[in-house]
Coordinates of C-alpha atoms and ligand atoms in Angstrom, one line a residue:
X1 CA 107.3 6.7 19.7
X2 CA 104.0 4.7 18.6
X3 CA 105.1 2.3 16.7
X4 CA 102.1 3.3 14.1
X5 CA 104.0 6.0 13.3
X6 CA 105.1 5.5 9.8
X7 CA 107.3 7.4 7.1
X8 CA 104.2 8.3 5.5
X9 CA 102.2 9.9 8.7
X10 CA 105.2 11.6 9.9
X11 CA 106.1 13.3 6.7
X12 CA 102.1 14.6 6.8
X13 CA 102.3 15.7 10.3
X14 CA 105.6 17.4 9.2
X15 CA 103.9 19.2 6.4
X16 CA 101.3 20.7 8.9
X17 CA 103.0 21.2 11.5
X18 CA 103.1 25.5 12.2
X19 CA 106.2 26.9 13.4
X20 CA 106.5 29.5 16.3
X21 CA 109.3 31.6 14.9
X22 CA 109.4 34.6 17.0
X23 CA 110.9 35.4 20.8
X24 CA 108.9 34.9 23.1
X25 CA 109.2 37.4 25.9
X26 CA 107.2 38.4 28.7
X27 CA 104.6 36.0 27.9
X28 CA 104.0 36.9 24.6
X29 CA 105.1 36.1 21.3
X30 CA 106.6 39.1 19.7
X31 CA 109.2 40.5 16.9
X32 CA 112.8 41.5 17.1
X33 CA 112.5 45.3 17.6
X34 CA 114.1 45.1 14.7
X35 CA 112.2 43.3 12.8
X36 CA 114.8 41.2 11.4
X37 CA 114.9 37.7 10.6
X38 CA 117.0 35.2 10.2
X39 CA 116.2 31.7 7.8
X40 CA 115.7 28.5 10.2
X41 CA 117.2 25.8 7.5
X42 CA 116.4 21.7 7.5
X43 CA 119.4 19.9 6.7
X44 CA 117.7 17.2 5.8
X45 CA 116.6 18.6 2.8
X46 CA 118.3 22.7 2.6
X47 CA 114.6 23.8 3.0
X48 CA 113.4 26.9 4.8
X49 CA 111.6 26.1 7.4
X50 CA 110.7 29.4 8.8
X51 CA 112.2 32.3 9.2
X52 CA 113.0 33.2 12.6
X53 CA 113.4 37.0 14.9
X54 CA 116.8 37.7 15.1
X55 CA 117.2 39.1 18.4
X56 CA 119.8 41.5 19.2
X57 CA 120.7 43.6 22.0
X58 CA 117.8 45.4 22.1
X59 CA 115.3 42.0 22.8
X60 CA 117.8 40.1 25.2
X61 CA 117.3 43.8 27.4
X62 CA 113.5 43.3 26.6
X63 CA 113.5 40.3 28.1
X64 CA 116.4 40.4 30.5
X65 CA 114.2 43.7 31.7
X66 CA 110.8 41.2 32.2
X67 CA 112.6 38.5 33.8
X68 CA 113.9 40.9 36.3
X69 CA 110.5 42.1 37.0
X70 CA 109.1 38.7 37.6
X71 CA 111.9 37.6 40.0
X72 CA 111.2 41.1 41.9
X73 CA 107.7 40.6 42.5
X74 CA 108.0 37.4 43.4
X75 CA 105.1 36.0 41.5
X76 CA 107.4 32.9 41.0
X77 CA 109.8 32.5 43.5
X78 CA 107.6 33.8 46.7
X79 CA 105.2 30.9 45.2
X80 CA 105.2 27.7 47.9
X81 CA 107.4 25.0 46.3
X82 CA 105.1 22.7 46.1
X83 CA 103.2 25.5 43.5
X84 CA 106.5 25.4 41.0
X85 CA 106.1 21.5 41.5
X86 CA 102.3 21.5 40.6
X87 CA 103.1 24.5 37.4
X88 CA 106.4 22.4 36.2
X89 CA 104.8 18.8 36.2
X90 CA 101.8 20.5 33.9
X91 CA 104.4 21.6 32.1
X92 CA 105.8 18.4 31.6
X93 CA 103.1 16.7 31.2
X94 CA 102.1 19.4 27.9
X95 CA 105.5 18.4 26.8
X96 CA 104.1 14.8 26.9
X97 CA 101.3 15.6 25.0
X98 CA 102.8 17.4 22.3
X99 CA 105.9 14.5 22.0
X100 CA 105.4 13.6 18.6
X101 CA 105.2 17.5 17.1
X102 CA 108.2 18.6 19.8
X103 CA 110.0 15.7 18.3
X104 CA 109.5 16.2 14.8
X105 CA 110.8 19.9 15.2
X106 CA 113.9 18.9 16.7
X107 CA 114.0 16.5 13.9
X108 CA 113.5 18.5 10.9
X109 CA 115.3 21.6 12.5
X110 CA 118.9 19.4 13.0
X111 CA 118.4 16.5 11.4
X112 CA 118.7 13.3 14.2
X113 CA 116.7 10.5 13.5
X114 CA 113.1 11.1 14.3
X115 CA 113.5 7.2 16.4
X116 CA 115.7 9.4 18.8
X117 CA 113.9 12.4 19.1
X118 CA 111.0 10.8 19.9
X119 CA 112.6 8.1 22.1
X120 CA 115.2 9.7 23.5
X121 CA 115.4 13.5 23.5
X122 CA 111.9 14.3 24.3
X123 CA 111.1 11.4 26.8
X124 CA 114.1 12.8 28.5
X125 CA 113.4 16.9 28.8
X126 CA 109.8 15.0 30.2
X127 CA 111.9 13.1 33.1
X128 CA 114.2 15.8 33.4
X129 CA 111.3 18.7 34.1
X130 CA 109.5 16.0 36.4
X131 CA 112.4 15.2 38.2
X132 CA 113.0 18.6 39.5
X133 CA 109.5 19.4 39.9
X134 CA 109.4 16.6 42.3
X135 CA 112.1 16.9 44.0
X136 CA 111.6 21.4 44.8
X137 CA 109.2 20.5 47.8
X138 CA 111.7 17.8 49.5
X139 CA 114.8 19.8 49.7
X140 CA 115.5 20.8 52.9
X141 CA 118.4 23.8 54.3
X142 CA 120.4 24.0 56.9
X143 CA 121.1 24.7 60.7
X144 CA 124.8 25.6 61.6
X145 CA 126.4 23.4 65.2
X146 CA 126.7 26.8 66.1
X147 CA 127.0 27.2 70.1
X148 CA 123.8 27.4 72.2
X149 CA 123.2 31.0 72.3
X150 CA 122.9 31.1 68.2
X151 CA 120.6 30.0 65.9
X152 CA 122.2 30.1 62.5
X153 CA 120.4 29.0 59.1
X154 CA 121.9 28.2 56.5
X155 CA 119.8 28.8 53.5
X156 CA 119.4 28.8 49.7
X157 CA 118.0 31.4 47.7
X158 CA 117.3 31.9 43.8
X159 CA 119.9 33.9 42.0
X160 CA 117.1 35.9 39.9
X161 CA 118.2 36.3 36.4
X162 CA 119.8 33.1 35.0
X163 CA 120.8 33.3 30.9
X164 CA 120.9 30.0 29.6
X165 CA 122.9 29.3 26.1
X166 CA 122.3 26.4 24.7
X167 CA 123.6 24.3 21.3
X168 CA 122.2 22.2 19.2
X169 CA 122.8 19.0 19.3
X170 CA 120.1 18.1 21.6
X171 CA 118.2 21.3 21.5
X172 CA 115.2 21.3 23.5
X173 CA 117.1 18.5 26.2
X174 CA 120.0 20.7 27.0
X175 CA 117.5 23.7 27.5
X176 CA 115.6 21.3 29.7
X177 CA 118.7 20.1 31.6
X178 CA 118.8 24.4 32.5
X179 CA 115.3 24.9 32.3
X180 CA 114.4 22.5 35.2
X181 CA 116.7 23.3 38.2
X182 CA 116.4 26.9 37.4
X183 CA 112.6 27.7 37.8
X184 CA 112.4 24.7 40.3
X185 CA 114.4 27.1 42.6
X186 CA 112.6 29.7 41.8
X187 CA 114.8 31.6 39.1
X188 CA 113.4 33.4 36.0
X189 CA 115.2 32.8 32.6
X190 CA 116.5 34.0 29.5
X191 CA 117.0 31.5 27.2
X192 CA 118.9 31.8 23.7
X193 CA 118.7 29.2 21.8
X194 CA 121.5 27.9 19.0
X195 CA 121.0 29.6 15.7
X196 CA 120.3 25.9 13.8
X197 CA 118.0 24.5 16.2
X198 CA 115.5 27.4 17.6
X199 CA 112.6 25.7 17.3
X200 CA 111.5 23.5 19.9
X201 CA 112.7 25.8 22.9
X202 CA 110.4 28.9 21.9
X203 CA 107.6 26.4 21.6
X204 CA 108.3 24.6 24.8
X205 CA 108.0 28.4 26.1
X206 CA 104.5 28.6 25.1
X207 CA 103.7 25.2 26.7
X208 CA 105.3 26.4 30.0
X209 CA 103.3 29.4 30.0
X210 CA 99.9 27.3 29.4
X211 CA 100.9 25.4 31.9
X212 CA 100.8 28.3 34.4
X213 CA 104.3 30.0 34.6
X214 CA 103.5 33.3 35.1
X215 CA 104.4 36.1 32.3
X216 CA 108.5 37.1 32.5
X217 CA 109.8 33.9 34.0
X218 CA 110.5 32.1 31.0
X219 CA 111.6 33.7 27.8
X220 CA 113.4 32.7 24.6
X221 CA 115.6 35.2 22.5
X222 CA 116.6 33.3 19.4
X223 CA 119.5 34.8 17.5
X224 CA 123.1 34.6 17.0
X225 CA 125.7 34.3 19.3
X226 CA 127.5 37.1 18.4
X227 CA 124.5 39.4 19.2
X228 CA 122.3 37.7 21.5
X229 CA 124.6 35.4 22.9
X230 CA 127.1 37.9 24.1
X231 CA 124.3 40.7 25.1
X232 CA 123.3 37.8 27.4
X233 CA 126.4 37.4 28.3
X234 CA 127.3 41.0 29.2
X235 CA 124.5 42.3 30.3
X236 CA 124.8 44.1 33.7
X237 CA 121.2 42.4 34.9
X238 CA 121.7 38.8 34.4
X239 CA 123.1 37.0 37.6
X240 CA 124.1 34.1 36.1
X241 CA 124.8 32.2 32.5
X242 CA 124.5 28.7 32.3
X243 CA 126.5 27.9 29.3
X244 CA 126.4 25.1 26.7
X245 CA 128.6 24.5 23.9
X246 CA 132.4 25.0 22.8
X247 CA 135.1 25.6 25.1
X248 CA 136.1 28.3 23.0
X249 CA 132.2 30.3 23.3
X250 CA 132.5 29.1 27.0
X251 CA 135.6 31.3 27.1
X252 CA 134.1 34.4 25.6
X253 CA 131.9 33.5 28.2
X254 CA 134.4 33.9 31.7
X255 CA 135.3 37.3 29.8
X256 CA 131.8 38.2 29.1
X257 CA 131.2 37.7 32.8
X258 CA 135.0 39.5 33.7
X259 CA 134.1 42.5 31.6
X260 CA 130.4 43.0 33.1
X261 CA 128.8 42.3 36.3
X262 CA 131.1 39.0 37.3
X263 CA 127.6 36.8 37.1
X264 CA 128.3 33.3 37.8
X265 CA 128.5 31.1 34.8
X266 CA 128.6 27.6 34.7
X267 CA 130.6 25.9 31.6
X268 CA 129.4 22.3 29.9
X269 CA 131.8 22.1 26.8
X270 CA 133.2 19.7 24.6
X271 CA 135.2 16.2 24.8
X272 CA 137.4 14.2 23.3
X273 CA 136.5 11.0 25.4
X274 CA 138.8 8.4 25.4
X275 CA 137.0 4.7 25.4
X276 CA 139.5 2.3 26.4
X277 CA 139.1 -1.5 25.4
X278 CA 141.8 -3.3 27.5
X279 CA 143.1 -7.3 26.4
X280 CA 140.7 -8.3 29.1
X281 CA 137.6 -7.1 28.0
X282 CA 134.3 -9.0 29.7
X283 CA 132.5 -9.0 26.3
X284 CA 134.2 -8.1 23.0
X285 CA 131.0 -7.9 21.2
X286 CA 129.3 -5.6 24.0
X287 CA 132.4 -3.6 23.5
X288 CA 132.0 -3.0 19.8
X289 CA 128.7 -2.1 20.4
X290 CA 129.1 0.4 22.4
X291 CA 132.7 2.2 20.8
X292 CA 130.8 2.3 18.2
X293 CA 127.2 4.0 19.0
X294 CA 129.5 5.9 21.3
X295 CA 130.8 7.9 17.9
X296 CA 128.1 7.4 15.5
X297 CA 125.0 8.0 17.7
X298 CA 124.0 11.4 16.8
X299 CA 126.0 11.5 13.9
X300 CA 128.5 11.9 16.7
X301 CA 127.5 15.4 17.5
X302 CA 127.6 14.3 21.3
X303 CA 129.6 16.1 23.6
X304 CA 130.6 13.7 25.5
X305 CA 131.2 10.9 22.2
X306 CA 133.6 8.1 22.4
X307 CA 135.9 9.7 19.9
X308 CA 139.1 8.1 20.6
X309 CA 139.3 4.3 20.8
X310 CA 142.4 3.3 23.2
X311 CA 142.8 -0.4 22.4
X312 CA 145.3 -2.7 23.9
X313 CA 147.5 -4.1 21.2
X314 CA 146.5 -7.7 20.8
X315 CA 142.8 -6.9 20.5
X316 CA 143.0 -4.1 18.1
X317 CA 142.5 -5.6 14.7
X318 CA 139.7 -8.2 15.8
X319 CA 137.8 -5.2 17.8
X320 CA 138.3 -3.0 14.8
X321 CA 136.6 -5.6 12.7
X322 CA 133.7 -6.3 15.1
X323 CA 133.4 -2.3 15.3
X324 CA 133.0 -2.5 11.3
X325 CA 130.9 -4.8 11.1
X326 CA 128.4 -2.8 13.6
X327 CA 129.1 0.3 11.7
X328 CA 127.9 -1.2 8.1
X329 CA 124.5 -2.0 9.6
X330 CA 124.0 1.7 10.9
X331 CA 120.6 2.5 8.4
X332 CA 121.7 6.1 7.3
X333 CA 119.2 8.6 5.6
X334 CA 116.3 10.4 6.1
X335 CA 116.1 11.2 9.3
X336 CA 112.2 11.5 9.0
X337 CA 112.3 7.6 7.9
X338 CA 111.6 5.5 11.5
X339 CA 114.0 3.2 10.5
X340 CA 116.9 5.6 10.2
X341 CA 119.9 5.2 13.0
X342 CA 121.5 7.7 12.1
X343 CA 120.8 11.2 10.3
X344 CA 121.9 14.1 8.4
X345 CA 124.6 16.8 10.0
X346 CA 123.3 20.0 11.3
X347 CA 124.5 22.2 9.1
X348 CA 126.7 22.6 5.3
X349 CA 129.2 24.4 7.7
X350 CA 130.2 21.1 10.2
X351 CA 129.6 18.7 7.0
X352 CA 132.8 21.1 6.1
X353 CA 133.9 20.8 9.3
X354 CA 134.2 17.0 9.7
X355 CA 135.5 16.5 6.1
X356 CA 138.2 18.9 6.7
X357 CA 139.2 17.0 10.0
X358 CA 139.2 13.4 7.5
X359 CA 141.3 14.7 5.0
X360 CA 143.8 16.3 8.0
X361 CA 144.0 12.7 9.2
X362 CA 144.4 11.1 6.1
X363 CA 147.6 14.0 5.6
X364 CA 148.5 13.3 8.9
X365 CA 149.0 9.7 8.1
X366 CA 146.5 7.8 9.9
X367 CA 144.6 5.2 8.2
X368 CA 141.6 5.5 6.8
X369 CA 139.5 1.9 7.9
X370 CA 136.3 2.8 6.9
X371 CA 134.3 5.6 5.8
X372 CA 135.2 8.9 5.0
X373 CA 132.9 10.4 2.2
X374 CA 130.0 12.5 1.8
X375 CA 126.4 10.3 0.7
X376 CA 123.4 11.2 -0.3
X377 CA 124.2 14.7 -1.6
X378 CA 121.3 14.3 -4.1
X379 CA 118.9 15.1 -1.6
X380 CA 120.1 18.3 -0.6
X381 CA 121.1 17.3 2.9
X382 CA 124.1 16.6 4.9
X383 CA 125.2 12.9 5.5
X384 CA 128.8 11.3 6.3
X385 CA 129.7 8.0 6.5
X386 CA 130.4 6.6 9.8
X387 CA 134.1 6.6 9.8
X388 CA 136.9 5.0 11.4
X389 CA 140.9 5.5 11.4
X390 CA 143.5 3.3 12.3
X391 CA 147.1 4.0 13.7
X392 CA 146.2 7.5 15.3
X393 CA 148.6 9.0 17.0
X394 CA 147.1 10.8 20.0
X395 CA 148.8 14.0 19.2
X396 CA 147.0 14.3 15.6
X397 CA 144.7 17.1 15.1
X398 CA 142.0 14.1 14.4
X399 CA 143.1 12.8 18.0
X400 CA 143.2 16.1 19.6
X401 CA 140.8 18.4 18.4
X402 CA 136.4 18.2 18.8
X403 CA 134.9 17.0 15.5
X404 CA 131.7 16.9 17.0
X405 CA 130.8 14.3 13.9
X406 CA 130.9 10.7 13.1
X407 CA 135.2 10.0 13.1
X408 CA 136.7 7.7 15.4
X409 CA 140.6 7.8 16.0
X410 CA 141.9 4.2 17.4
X411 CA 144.8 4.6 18.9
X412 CA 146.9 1.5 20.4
X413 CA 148.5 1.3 24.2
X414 CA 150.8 -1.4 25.6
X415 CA 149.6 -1.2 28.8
X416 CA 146.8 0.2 31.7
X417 CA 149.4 3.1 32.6
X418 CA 150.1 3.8 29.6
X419 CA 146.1 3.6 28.2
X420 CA 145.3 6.5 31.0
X421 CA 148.6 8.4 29.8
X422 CA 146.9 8.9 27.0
X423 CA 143.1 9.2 27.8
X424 CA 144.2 11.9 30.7
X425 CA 146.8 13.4 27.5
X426 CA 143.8 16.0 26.4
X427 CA 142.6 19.5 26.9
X428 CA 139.2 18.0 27.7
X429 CA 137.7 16.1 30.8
X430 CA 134.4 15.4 30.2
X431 CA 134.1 11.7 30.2
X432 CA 135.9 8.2 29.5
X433 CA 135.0 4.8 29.8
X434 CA 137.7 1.1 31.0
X435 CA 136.9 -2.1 29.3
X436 CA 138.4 -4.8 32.0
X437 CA 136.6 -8.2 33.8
X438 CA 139.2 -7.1 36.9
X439 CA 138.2 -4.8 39.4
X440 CA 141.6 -3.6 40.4
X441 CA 142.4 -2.1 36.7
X442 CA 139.0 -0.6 36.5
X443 CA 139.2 1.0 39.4
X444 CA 142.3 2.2 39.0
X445 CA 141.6 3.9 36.1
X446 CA 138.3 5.2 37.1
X447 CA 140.2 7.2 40.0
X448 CA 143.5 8.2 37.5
X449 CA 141.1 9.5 34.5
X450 CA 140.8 13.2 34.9
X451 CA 136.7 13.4 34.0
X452 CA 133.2 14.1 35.0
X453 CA 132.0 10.6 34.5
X454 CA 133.9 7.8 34.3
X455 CA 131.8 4.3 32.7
X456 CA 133.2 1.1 33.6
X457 CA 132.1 -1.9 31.0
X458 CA 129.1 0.3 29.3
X459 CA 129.2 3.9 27.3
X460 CA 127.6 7.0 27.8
X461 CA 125.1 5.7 30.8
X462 CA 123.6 7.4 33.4
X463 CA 120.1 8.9 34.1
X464 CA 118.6 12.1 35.4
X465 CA 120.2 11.3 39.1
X466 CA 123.7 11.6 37.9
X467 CA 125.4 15.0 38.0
X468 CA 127.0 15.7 34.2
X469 CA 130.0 18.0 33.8
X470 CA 133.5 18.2 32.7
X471 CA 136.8 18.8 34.4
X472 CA 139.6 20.5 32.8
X473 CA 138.3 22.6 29.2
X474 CA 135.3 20.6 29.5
X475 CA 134.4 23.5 31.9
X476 CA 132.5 23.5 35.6
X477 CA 129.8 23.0 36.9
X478 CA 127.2 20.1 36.8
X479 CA 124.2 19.5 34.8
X480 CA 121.4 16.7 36.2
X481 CA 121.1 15.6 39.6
X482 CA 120.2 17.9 42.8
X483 CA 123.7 19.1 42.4
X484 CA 122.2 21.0 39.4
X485 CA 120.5 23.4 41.8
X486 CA 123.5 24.9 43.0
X487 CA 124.3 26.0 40.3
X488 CA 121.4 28.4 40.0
X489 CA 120.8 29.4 44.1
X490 CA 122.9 31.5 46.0
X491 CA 124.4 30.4 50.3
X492 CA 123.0 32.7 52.9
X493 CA 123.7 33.1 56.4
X494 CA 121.5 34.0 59.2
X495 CA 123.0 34.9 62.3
X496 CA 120.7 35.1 65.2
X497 CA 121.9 36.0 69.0
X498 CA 119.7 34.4 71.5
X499 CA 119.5 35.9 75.0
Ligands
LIG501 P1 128.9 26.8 20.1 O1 129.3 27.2 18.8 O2 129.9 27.0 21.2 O3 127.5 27.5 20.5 C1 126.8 27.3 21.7 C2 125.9 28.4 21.9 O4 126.7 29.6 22.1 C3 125.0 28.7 20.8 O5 123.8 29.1 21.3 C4 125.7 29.8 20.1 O6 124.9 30.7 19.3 C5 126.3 30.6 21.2 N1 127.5 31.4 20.8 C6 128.3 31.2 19.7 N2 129.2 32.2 19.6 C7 128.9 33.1 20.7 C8 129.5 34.3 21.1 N3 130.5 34.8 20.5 N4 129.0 34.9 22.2 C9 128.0 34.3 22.9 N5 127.4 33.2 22.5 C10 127.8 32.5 21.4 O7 128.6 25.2 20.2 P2 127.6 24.4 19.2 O8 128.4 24.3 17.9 O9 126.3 25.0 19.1 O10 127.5 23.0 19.9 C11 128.5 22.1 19.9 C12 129.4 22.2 21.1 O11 128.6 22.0 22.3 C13 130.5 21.1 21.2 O12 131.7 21.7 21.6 C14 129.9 20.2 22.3 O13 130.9 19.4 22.9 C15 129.3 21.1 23.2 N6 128.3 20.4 24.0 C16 128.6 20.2 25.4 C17 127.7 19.5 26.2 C18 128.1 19.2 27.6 O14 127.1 18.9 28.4 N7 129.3 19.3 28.1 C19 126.5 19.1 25.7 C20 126.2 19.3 24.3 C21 127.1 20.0 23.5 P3 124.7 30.4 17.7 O15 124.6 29.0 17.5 O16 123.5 31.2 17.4 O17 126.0 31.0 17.1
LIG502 MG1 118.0 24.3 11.7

């Protein structure tokens, strides 16, 4: 972000800015058949920002029904790679120049801080589309060793139809992390949106189609999940869902996909990552720093946040204190403000969420260290404390469950067997992260640790080059990285006899 962006210049572009509020399908902007709305709400503030076409059954067939077109006559996939790479960097590079406007709609549509929008989210769907521009026209297939009088290619072929369902707390950036692999390989897309944060990905449509992809490929059907989600998901055209969000939607999912046409679908869902500090820490303060951004960054709507603490016993009340002290200087508020750290919640229904889950641990006997109320209700919008509980037990709800909000648990272990006893004691496998100057612990743990990513002395790290994904109820299947595309192409063989 420039740094001349103040409060004052933001809130004016924010009062101009023009919303794109209906689907886009087919290369156009149109209505819900219809005709029906829903209200797009800011939680900064409760306002109506625009009211958006509720797509149903009828519009994800519309555009299920276009895509399908476009991947039959080929006017995307047949196109040379290096065609998609020249289209999709355009398209990143429109994404570049409307940062500040993407950012602010991803801003005022979910409330994070406009410092990470602009510095994090949007520079990252940029990197993200480029990467997998750049890397379509250097992938290569395969030959089989098959004996000398064969020749048979292996190759790798679009799947056609690929739903993508996204949520909310990085709107545009998990599209992207979807968006990317499947047109580089030559897919077209139906994209729904979450219900809070529809914004950014139907005007990130319109970019794409400036930038050259052709009518059909991309669309966006913004709507509920209930309607559009699961019309996505059952429809008998779609070849594959690549799914974002709860494990429980991801399972409606698997059934959606049991029930229909068995399209593939891939599964990114929650976390409950355990972040464990041992005795022997390199750097306390490093430490503290990272436990806790890993729970309040994003008003800890991060899948993959840092929301139990495992702590080894000696270090716990000086590690707790450091973590406080980090936590106080957090600059909460509005989210608009460049100085904020940390912003409102999505919506009034997780504010509810994540105060029910604090006064469960408070019943549940764990104490309450710091935080645990509602601020700034005077302006309408949605803000919690950062918060922090003492003497969790891991099988408390708090310790358990996916608040998806700004709540650590800090649970205490004895020992490195017993620290991955309890990070690996969790539906969820997404991530977890070892504290320790010696090798031999760390990589010990790193191999016990049942997750997708495992971070050794640092939190939540990794670029575009790293495959992202869970084990366990975390779900399958990777996001980032060339592993990505296989996700979204299909193996074939070809056998050929030579005389
Ligand atoms: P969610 O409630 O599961 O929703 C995700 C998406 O599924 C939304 O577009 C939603 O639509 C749709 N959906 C909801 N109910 C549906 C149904 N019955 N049928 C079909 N689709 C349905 O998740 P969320 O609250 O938006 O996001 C938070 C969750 O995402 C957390 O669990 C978080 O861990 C997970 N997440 C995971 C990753 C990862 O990479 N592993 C990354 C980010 C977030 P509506 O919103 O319109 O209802
Ligand atoms: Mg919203």
């Amino acid at each position: 972000m420039s740094a001349a962006l103040s409060l004052e210049s933001l809130k004016a572009q924010a009062e101009r800015l023009s919303f794109r509020s209906q689907a886009f399908i087919d290369g156009r902007f149109v209505d819900a058949a219809d005709g029906r709305t829903f209200e797009c709400i800011s939680p900064i503030d409760g306002r109506v920002l625009a009211k958006v076409a509720a797509c149903d059954a009828a519009d994800v067939d519309r555009a299920v029904t276009a895509a399908r077109r476009a991947f039959e006559d080929g006017r995307w996939r047949n196109k040379a790679p290096g065609e998609r790479k020249r289209i999709l960097l355009r398209f990143a590079e429109l994404i570049e120049q409307h940062a500040t406007e993407l950012a602010l709609l991803e801003t005022l549509d979910m409330g994070k801080p406009i410092r990470d929008s602009a510095n994090i989210d949007i520079p990252a769907v940029i990197k993200c589309i480029r990467w997998y521009a750049e890397a379509i026209d250097k992938v290569y297939d395969e030959i089989a060793p098959t004996p000398p009088d064969a020749l048979a290619m292996i190759t790798r072929e679009p799947l056609g139809v690929v739903g993508a369902v996204v949520p909310w707390n990085f709107p545009l950036l998990m599209a992207a992390w979807k968006i990317a692999p499947a047109l580089a390989t030559g897919n077209s897309m139906v994209v729904k949106p979450a219900e809070q944060s529809p914004l950014s990905a139907i005007r990130a449509a319109e970019l794409a189609s400036e930038a050259g992809v052709p009518d059909g490929v991309l669309n966006v059907v913004p709507g509920f999940g209930e309607t559009a989600g699961q019309a996505l998901g059952r429809h008998m055209d779609v070849d594959c869902i690549a799914f974002t969000g709860s494990a429980e939607v991801g399972k409606y999912f698997l059934r959606y996909a049991g029930e229909s046409n068995m399209k593939r679908v891939s599964l990114e869902c929650g976390g409950k990552t355990p972040n464990i500090v041992m005795a022997d820490a390199p750097d306390l303060d490093a430490a503290a720093t990272a436990a806790a951004w890993g729970i309040f960054f994003n008003q800890g709507e991060v899948c993959n946040a840092g929301s139990r603490l495992l702590v080894e016993e000696p270090i716990k009340d000086v590690l707790l204190e450091k973590i406080a002290a980090v936590a106080k200087k957090i600059r909460i508020g509005d989210p608009l403000d460049p100085a904020t750290q940390m912003g409102a919640i999505v919506d009034d229904t997780q504010l509810e969420r994540i105060l029910g889950y604090i006064e469960e641990g408070r019943k549940e006997g764990a104490r309450l260290a710091l935080g645990g109320r509602r601020i700034l209700s005077e302006t309408g919008g949605y803000y919690v404390e950062p918060t922090v509980f003492d003497n969790v037990a891991n099988d408390m709800k708090i310790a358990q469950e996916e608040i998806f909000g700004p709540v650590l648990a800090t649970i205490t272990f004895k020992d490195p067997d017993e620290a991955i006893r309890i990070g690996n004691d969790t539906i969820f496998g997404l991530a977890a992260a070892v504290w320790t100057r010696d090798i031999n612990k760390a990589l010990r743990a790193a191999r016990a640790l049942r997750a997708g990513s495992v971070w050794i002395n640092c939190f939540d790290a990794g670029d575009i080059t790293t495959p992202f994904g869970g084990f366990k109820q975390s779900g399958f299947g990777r996001d980032k990285s060339l592993h990505a595309m296989e996700k979204y192409t299909e193996i074939k063989t070809t056998w050929i006899q030579i005389d």
